[in-house]
Structures are given as structure tokens and as C-alpha cells.
Short mmCIF file of C-alpha atoms and ligand atoms in Angstrom, two decimals:
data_model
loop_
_atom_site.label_atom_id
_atom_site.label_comp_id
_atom_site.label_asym_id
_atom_site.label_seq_id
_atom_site.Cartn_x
_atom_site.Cartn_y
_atom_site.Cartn_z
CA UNK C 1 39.00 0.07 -9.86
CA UNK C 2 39.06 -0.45 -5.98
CA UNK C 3 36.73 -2.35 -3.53
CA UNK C 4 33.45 -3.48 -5.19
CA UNK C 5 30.44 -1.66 -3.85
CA UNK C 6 28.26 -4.08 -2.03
CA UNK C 7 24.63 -3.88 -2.36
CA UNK C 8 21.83 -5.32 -0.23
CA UNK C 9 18.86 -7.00 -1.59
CA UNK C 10 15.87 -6.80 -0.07
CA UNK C 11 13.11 -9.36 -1.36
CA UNK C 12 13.69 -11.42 -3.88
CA UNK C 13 10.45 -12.05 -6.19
CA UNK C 14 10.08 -10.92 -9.76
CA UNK C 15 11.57 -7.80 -9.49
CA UNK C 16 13.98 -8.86 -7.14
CA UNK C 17 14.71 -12.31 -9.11
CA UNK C 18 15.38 -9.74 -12.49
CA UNK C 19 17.99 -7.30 -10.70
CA UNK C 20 19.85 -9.98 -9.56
CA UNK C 21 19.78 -11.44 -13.05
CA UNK C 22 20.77 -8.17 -14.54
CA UNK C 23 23.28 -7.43 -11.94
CA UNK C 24 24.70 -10.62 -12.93
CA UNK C 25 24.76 -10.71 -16.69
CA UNK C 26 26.01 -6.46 -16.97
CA UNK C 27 28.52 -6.57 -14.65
CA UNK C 28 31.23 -5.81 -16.48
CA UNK C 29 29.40 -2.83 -17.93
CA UNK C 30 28.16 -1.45 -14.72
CA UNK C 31 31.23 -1.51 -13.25
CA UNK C 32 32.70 0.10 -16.33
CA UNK C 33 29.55 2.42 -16.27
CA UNK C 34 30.31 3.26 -12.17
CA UNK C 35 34.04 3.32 -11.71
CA UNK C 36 33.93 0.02 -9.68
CA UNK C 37 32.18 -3.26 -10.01
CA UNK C 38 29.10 -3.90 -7.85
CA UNK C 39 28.46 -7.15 -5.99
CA UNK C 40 25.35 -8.65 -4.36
CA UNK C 41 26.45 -8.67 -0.34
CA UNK C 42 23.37 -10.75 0.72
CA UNK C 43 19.51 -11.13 -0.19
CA UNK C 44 17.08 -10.98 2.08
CA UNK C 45 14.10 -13.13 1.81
CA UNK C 46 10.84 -14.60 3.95
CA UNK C 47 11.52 -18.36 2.98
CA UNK C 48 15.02 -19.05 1.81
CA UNK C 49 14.02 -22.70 0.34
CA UNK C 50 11.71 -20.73 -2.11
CA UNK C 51 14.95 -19.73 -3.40
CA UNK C 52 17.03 -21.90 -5.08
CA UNK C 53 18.71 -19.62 -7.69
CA UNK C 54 20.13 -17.41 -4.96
CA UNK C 55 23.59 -18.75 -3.76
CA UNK C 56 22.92 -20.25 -0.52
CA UNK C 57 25.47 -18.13 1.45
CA UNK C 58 23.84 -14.63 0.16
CA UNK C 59 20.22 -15.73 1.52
CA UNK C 60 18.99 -14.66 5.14
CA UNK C 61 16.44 -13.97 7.40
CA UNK C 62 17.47 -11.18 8.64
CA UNK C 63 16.68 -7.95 6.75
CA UNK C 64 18.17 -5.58 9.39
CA UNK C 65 21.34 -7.31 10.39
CA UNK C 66 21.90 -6.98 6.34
CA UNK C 67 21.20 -3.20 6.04
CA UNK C 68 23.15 -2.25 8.67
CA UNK C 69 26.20 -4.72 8.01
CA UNK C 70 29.65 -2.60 7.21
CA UNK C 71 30.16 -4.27 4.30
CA UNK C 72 26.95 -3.13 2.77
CA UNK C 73 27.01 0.29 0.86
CA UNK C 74 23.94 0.15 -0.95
CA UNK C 75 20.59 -1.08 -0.24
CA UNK C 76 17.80 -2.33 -2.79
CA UNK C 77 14.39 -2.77 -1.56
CA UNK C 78 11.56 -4.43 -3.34
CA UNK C 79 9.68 -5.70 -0.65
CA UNK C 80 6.66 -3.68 -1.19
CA UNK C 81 3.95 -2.09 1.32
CA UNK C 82 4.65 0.13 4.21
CA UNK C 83 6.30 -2.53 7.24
CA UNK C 84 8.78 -3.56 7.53
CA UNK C 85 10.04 -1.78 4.41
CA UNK C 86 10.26 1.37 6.07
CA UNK C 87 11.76 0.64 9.33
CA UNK C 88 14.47 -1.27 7.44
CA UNK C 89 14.56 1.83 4.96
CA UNK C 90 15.47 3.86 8.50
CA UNK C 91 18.30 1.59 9.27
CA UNK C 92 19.83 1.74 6.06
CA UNK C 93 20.11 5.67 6.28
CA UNK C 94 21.09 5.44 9.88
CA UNK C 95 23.90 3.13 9.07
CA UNK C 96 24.84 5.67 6.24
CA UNK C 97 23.81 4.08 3.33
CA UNK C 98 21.42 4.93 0.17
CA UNK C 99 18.44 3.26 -1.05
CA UNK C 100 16.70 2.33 -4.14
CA UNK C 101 13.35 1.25 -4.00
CA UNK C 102 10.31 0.65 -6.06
CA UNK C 103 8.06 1.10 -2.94
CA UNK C 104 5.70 3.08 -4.22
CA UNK C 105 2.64 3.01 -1.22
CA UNK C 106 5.47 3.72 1.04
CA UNK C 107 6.87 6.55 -0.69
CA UNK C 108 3.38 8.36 -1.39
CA UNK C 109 2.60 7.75 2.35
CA UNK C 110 5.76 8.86 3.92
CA UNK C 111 8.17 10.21 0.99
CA UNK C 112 8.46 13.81 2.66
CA UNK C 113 9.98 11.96 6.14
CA UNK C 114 12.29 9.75 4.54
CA UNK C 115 14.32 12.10 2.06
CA UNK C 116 14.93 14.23 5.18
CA UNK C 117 16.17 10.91 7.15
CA UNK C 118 18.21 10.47 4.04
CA UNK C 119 19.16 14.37 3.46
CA UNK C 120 20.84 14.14 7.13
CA UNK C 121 22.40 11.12 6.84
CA UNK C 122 23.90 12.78 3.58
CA UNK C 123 22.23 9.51 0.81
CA UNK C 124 20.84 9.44 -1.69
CA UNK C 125 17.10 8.00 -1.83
CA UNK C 126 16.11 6.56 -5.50
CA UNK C 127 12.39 5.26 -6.63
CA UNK C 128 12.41 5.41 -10.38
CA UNK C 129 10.66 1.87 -9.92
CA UNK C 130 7.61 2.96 -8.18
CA UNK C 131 6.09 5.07 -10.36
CA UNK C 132 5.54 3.35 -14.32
CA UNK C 133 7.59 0.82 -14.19
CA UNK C 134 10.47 0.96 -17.14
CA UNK C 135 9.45 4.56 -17.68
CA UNK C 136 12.33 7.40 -16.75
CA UNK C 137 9.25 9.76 -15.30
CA UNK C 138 10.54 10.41 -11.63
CA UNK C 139 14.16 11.83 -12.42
CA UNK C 140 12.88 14.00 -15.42
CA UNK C 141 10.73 15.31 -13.21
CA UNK C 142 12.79 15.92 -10.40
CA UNK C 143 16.34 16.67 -12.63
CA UNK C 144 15.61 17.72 -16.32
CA UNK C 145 12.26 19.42 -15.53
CA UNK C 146 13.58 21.24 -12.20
CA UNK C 147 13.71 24.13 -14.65
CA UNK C 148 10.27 24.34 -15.43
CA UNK C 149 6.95 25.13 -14.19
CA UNK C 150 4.48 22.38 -14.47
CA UNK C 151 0.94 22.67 -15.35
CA UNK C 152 -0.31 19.28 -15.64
CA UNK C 153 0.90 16.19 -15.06
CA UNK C 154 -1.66 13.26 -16.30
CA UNK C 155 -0.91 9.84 -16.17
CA UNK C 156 -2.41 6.33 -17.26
CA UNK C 157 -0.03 4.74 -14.65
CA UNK C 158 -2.10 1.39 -13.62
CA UNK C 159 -1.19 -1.24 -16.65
CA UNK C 160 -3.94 -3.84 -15.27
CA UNK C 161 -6.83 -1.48 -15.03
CA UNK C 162 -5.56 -0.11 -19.03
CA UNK C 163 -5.78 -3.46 -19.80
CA UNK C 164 -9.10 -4.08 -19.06
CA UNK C 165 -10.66 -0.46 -20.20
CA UNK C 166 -8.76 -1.20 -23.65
CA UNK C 167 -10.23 -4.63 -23.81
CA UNK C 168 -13.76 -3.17 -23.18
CA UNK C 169 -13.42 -1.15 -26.18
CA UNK C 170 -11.84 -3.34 -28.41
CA UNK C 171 -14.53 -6.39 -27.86
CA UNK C 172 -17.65 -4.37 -26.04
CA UNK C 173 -17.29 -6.78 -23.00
CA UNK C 174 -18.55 -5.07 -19.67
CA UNK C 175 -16.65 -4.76 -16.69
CA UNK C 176 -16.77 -8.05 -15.27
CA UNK C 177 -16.15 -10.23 -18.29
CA UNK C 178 -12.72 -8.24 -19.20
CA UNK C 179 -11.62 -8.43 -15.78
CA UNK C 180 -11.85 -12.34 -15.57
CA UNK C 181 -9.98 -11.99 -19.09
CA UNK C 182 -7.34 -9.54 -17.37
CA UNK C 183 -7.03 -12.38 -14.64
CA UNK C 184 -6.93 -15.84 -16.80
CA UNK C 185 -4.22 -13.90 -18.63
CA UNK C 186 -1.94 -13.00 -15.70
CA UNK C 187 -2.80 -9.44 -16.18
CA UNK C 188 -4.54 -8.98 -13.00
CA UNK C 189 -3.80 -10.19 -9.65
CA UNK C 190 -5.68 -12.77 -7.99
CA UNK C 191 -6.91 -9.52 -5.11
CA UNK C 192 -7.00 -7.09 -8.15
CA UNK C 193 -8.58 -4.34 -5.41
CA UNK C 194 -5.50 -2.12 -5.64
CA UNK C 195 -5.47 -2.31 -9.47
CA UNK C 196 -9.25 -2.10 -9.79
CA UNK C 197 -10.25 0.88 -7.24
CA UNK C 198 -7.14 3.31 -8.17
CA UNK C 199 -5.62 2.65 -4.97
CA UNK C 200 -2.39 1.52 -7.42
CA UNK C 201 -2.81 4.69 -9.32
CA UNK C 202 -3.58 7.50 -6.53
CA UNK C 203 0.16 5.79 -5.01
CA UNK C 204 1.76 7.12 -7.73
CA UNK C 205 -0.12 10.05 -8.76
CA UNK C 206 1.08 11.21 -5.34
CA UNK C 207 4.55 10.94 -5.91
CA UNK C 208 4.24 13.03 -9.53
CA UNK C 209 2.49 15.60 -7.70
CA UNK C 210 4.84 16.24 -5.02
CA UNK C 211 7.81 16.08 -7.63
CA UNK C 212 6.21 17.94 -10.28
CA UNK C 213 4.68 20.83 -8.03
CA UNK C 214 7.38 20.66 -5.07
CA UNK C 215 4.92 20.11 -2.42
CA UNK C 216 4.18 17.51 -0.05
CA UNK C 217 1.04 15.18 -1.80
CA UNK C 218 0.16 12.05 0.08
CA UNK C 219 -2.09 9.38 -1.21
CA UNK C 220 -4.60 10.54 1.46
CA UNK C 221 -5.02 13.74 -0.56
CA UNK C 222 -5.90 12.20 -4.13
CA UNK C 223 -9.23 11.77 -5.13
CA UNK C 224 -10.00 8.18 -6.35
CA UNK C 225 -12.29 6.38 -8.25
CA UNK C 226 -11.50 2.92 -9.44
CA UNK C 227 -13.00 1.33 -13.08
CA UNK C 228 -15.35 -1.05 -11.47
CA UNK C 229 -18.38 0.89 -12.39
CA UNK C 230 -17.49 1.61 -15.57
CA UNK C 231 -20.11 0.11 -18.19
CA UNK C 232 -20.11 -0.72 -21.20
CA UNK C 233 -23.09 1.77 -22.49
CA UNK C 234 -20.20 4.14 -20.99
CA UNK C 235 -17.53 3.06 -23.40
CA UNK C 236 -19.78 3.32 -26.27
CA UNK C 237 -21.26 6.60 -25.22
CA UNK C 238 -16.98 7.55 -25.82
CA UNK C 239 -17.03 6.12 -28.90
CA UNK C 240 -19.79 7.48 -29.99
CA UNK C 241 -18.50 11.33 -28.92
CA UNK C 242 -15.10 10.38 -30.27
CA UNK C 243 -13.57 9.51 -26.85
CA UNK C 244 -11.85 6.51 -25.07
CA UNK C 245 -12.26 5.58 -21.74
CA UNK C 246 -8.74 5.44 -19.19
CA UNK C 247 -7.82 5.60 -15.88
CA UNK C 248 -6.25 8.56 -15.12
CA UNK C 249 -4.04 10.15 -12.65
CA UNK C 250 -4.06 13.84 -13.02
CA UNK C 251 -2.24 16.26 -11.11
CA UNK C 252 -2.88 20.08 -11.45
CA UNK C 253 -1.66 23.26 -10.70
CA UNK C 254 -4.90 25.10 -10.37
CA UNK C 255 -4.58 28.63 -10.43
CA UNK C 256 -6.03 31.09 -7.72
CA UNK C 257 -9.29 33.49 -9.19
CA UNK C 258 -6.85 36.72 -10.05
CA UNK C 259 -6.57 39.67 -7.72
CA UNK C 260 -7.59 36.51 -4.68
CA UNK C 261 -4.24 37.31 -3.00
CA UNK C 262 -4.45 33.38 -2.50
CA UNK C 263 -2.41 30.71 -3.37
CA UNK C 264 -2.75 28.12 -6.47
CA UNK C 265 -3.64 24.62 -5.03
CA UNK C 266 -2.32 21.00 -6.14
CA UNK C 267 -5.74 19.17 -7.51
CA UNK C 268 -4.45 15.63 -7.51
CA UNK C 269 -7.25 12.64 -8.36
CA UNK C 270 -7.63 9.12 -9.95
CA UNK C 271 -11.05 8.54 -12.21
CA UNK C 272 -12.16 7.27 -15.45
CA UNK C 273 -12.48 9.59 -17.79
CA UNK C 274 -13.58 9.92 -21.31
CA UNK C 275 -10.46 11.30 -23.54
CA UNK C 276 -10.74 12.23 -27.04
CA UNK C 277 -8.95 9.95 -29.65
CA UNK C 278 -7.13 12.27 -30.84
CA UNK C 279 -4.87 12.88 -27.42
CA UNK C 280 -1.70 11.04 -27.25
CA UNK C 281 -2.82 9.49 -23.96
CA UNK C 282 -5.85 7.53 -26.11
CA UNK C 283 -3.15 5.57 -28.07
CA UNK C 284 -2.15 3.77 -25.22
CA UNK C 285 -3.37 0.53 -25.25
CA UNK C 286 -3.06 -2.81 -23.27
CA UNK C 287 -0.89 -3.47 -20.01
CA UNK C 288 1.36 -0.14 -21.47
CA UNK C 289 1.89 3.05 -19.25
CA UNK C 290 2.61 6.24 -20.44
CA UNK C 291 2.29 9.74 -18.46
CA UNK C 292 1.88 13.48 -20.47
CA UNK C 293 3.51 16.55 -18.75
CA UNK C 294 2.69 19.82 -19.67
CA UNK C 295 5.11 22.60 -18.86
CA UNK C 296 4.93 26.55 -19.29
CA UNK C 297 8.32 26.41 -21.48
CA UNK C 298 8.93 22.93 -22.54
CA UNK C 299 5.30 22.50 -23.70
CA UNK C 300 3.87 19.16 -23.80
CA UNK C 301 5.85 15.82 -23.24
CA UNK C 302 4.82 12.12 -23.27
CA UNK C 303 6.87 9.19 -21.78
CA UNK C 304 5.91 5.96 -22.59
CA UNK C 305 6.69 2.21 -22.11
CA UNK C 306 6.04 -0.76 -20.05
CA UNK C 307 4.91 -0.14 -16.71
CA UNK C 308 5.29 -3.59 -14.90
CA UNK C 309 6.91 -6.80 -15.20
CA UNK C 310 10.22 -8.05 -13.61
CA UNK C 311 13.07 -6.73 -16.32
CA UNK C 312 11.02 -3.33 -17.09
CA UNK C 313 11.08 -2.57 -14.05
CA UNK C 314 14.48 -3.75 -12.70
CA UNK C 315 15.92 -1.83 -15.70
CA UNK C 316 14.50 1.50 -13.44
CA UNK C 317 16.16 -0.29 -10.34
CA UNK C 318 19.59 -0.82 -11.58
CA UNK C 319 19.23 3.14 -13.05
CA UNK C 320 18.99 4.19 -10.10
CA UNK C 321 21.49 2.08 -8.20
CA UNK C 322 24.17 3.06 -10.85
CA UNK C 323 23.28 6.67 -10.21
CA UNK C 324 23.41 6.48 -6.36
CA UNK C 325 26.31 4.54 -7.39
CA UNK C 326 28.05 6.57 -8.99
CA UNK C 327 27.30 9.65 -5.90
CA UNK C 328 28.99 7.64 -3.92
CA UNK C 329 31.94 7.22 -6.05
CA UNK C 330 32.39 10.79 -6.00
CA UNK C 331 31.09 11.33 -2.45
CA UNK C 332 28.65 13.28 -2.74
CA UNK C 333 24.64 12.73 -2.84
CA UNK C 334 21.93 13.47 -5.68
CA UNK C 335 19.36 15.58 -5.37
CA UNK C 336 16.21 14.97 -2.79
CA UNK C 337 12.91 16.25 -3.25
CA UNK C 338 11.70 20.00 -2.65
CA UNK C 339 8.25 20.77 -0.82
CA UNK C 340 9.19 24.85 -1.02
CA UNK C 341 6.13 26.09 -2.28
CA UNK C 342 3.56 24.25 0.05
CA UNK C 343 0.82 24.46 -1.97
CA UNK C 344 -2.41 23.71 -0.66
CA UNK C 345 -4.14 20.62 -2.12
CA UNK C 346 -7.58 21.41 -3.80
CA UNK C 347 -10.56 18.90 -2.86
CA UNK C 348 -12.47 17.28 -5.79
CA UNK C 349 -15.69 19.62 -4.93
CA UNK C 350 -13.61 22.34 -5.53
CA UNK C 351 -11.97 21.12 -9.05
CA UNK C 352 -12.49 22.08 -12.07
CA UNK C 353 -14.01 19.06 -14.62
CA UNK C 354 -16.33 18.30 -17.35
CA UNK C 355 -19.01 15.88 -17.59
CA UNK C 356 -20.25 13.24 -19.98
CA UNK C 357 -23.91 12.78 -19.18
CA UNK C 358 -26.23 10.39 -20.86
CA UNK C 359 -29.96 10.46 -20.62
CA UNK C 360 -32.76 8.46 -21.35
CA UNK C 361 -35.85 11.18 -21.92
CA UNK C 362 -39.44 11.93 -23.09
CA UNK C 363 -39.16 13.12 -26.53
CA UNK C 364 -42.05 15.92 -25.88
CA UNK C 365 -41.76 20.10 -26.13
CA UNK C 366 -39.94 21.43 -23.44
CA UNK C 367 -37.88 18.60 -22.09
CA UNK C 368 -34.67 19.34 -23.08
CA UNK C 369 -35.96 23.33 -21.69
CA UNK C 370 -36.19 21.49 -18.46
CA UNK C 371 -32.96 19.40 -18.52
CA UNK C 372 -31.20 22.38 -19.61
CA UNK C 373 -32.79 24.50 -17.02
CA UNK C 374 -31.04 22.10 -14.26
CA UNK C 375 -27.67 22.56 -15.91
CA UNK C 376 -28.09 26.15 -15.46
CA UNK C 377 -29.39 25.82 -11.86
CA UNK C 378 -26.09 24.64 -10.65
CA UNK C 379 -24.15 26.90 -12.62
CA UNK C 380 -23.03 24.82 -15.32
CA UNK C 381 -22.44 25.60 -18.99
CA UNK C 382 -23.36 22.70 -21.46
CA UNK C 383 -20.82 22.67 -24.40
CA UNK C 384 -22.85 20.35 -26.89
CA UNK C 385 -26.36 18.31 -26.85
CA UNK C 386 -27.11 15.65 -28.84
CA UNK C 387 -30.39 13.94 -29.48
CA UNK C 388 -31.36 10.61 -30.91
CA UNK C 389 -35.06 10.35 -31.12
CA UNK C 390 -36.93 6.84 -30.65
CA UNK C 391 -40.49 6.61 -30.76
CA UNK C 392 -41.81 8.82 -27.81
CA UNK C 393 -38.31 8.34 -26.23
CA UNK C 394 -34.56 10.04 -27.06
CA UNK C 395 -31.34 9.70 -25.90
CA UNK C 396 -29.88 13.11 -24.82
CA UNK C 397 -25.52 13.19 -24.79
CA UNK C 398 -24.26 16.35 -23.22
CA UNK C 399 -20.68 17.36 -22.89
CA UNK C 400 -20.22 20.24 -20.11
CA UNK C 401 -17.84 22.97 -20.03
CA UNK C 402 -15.66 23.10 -16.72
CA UNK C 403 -17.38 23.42 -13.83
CA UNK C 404 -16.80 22.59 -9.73
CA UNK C 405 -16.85 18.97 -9.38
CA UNK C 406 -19.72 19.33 -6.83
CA UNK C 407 -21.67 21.48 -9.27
CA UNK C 408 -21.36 18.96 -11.96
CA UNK C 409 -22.37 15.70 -9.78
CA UNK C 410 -25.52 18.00 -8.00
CA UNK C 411 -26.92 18.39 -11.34
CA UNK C 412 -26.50 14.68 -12.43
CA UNK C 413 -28.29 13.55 -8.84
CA UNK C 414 -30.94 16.69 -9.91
CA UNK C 415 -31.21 14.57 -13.45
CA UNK C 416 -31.99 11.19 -11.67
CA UNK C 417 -34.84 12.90 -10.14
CA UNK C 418 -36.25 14.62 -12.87
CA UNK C 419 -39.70 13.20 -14.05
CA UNK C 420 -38.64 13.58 -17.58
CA UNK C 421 -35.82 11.29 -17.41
CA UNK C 422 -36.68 7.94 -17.67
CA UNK C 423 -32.94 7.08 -16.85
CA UNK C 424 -29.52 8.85 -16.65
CA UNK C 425 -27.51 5.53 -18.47
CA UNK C 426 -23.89 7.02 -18.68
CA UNK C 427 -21.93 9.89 -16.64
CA UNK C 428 -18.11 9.87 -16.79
CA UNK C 429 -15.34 12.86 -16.39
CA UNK C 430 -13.97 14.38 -20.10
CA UNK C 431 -10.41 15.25 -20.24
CA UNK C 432 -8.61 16.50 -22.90
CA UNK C 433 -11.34 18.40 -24.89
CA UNK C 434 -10.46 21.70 -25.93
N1 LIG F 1 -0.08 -3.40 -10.66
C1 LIG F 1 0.49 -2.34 -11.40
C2 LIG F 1 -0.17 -2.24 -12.74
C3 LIG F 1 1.96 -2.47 -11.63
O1 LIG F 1 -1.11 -2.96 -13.05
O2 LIG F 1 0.25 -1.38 -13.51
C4 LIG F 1 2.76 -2.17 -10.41
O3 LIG F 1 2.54 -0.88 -9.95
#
């Protein structure tokens, strides 16, 4: 054992606070793990008073002066969001060293730019952290799976938004109600916008798509729909069909029509969608995270675990920062990201889904002739009607088969208009049927 490698902090709040902890309390195995034992070089922090378990000497004020200091070899950042994070991210490659971070709205926004400041700078760049918190997705992806081709990649990533859909089910509470539960518990953030509307989600669905389909997939080029206007007529519609509702991040290779001469495209979105009970991804309950990959020769994975919280996710920090740790031990760097194939990304009108719809009708001859007929105006196939009659009313639950996305909403705006519905009550995305 030699010099200890010195790591900068930067930002020190829950996740921060529980990798110093860590560090702390393992290092005799991490430096047993490593080759050489790891110290904390300095913490950076807005307000050093709101500090007191640092040391006072490691606190400063100065993020940049840290990053770039010759003592420093490593650099952790858990600041969050895109300023100054990535300038200071810049620096540390500039100044030769490698970064972990669980940045994950800076990495979807500019992940393709900064593995090729690290690539020349010869670091590595780690973010096991961003996407799922605890769970080892990013590196399977990019290490075990690099082997593979990838078909799907679908995702209930967002712990606060599972927390409220699984809370909807479990009590029949709408929308609102389990969201003030989800806060009062500490499950949702005061702001829960990022949470709520997918913006969370479509962050990391990004990143999986670019790993798992080795192009470049920004959060600008995922579809996104948030749970706020999910019902709760919608959640027992899924109940009723044998379906739960979740958020999901799915990211697809869609293949080109045969014979096109053109290229698959990358359909990456964020939605609620009605899954069957029966999928793995339905099991997932509560704040818990859990992604399903499915692969050409490894068939179909699922990782699980926690997806937030301090230790969860510093355990995905200090993975990573004993793995860059351990490159630069032998001097060399892991493996950055691949955007070879370039694919283009597919736009939601263009996608291939299937539709819930629920309608409120006239039960009289020929109405469900007419709503039919509109199904087959736009081109789409209905899989299965159902009909509960009331008095001179019914309920009418049809399940598509795939279809354009654009096809599939027309025909639900065609519904609305339709003199024979009296209402269209529930329409959510199915995934998962077969
Ligand atoms: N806010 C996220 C969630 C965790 O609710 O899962 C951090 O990405």
C-alpha cells in the first residue's frame, strides 16, 4: 500500500452525508478491496455551518479550487442539476482526474460531451447513482450486456410516482389524496413536479437508451407523460382487465418495415400504462425500482431494489469510485459509452402502442357497429370488447392491438365526439400484453 487516493466531495446532503459515512466506516475494506486506502481530501459545500459532522478543515467554498487541487485524484459529485455541476465536472477531467456522479439530468442532457472530455483526458466517468438508485443497471448495461443486442429496456425508475400509483390501487384513493399521503410521509418532495410529470423518469430513461442501444438519447427526445391525470376509474378499469397501473420508462429498438433499406429507430418515452399482473414489473410495489431488459440471447432480465435514499444510493457511489479506483491503480481507464450505431430516435406518433379505452354508451343496435367502425377508420385493430349493460346505458372496455400512437389517440378524440358516447371515462397505454 502506497499514497492514499484522495477523493473530492462535492455536496454534502443525504447522499453526500452517506458516502462520507460509508467511506468512513469500510475503510479498511476498500482499501483492501482497491490496493490503497482512500481518504476524503476536502468537501465542498454551499453553507459550511450546515455542516457540523464534516471536520472543519475538509469543508470549503470553493468547488473548483478542490477539483483541480494536485492532491485530489478522484472527484465525487452529488450536487445535482446541470450548473455548476458540469463546469466543475470539466475541471476535474481537465486537471486529469475521474468522476463519479449520480447527476442524472446532467448526464441525460450532456452525457455524449462529457465521456469524450473524459475519453481525452484518458478518466474514467462513473454514474451508477443516477439511474435507480442501489440498483447495478448502468454497468450491466454498458459491461456484462455489451455482448448483446437489446430489444427493450422498460423501467419503473421514479420510486415517488410508484409510490403513489401503488397506493391508488391498494386503497382506491385518486390522484390527489395519495399524493398528499406520498408527501406527509416523506415520499414526495415538497415541488414533487419532477417526480409527478416524468421529468425524473424521462432523465433516466435517457441514459438506458443511449447505453442499451449505443446511441446518443437526450431527455429532449423522450416522450413524457407524468401520473397527474391518472384517475382512479383508470386504476379500476386495470383491475378490472387484470392490469396495474405504473410509470414507465420504455426504451425500444423498433425495427424498420423489411425490405425499407432504412434504419431501426430508438422509441424512448415515459407514460402510465396499464401492465398485466402477471409481468414481473406489476410486483413492484411502493417507493421500490426495478427495470426489465430484454435481450436477443440473454432473454429477459429484471433488476430490482431500492431506488433512492442516502445509503442505497451511496452504496452505487462508492461502486463506482472503487472501480474508477481501482483503473487508476492499474493506470488505465474503464470503458466509456458507444453512440456507433446512431440510430434515429422514433417520435411517439410514429410508435407502436396499445390502448385501454373506456366508454360510457347507448346500449341500442348498432352502437358498438359505430364505435367499432371508428377503430377501423384510423386503422386500428381492437383485440377484445367488453360490455356491461345498465339500463339504456353500458360501459364498453376495449383493449387495442398495436397501432401508431397518433392512430390510437385520433380515434379516442373521434370517440369524444361521437353522439353515442355519452363519455369516454378511462384511456391509458397497455404494455406487456401478449
Ligand atoms: N426522486 C426519485 C424517485 C429518486 O422518486 O425515485 C431520485 O432519482
Amino acid at each position: 500500500m502506497t499514497r492514499p487516493l484522495r477523493v473530492a466531495l462535492l455536496g454534502c446532503g443525504t447522499v453526500g452525508g452517506a458516502v462520507l459515512r460509508l467511506l468512513d466506516q469500510q475503510s479498511g475494506d476498500l482499501a483492501a478491496r482497491i490496493g490503497r486506502p482512500v481518504e476524503v481530501a476536502g468537501v465542498a459545500v454551499r453553507r459550511p455551518d450546515r455542516h457540523p459532522e464534516v471536520p472543519a478543515g475538509l469543508l470549503t467554498t470553493d468547488a473548483h479550487a478542490l477539483v483541480t487541487r494536485d492532491d485530489v485524484d478522484l472527484v465525487v459529485e452529488v450536487i445535482g442539476g446541470i450548473e455548476p455541476a458540469r463546469t466543475l465536472m470539466l475541471a476535474a477531467f481537465a486537471a486529469g482526474k475521474s468522476v463519479v456522479s449520480a447527476n442524472k439530468a446532467l448526464l441525460a442532457d450532456d452525457g455524449v460531451a462529457l465521456h469524450e472530455a473524459a475519453a481525452k483526458a484518458g478518466v474514467d466517468l462513473y454514474y451508477e447513482a443516477a439511474v435507480a438508485g442501489a440498483i447495478p443497471m448502468l454497468r450491466p448495461l454498458r459491461e456484462s450486456l455489451a455482448g448483446d443486442q437489446l430489444r427493450r429496456v422498460v423501467g419503473i425508475v421514479n420510486g415517488t410516482t410508484n409510490y403513489i400509483l401503488s397506493r391508488m390501487a391498494e386503497t382506491g384513493a385518486g390522484f390527489t389524496e395519495a399524493l398528499a399521503e406520498a408527501t406527509d410521509l416523506g415520499y414526495a418532495e415538497a415541488d414533487p413536479t419532477a417526480d409527478v410529470d416524468g421529468f425524473d423518469a424521462a432523465a433516466k430513461a435517457a441514459i438506458l437508451a443511449s447505453l442499451a442501444f449505443h446511441t446518443a438519447v437526450t431527455a429532449a427526445d423522450v416522450y413524457r407523460e407524468g401520473i397527474s391525470a391518472v384517475t382512479a376509474v383508470d386504476v379500476a378499469r386495470a383491475a378490472e382487465i387484470g392490469c396495474t397501473v405504473k410509470l414507465l420508462a420504455i426504451c425500444e429498438r423498433v425495427p424498420a418495415p423489411e425490405g425499407s433499406g432504412e434504419p431501426d429507430s430508438v422509441a424512448v418515452r415515459v407514460h402510465p400504462a396499464m401492465i398485466p399482473t402477471t409481468h414481473p414489473l406489476a410486483a413492484v410495489g411502493g417507493a421500490f425500482n426495478a427495470v426489465f431488459v430484454e435481450a436477443e440471447a440473454a432473454g429477459e432480465l429484471m433488476f430490482y431494489g431500492r431506488g433512492a435514499g442516502g445509503e442505497p444510493t451511496a452504496s452505487a457511489v462508492l461502486g463506482d469510485l472503487v472501480a474508477v479506483a481501482r483503473n487508476r491503480v492499474a493506470g488505465v481507464a474503464g470503458p466509456g459509452i458507444t453512440t456507433y450505431a446512431g440510430l434515429p430516435a422514433r417520435p411517439i406518433a410514429e410508435t407502436p402502442t396499445r390502448y385501454h379505452v373506456s366508454l360510457d354508451v347507448a346500449d341500442r343496435p348498432g352502437v358498438l357497429a359505430t364505435v367499432a367502425q371508428e377503430f377501423a377508420r384510423h386503422g386500428v385493430s381492437i383485440a377484445t370488447v367488453r360490455q356491461d349493460g345498465h339500463g339504456d346505458a353500458a360501459t364498453l372496455v376495449i383493449v387495442t392491438h398495436s397501432a401508431p400512437d397518433a392512430a390510437l389517440s385520433t380515434t379516442v378524440t373521434a370517440l369524444r365526439e361521437m353522439p353515442a358516447v355519452r363519455g369516454v371515462t378511462s384511456v391509458l397505454r397497455v404494455e406487456g400484453l401478449s
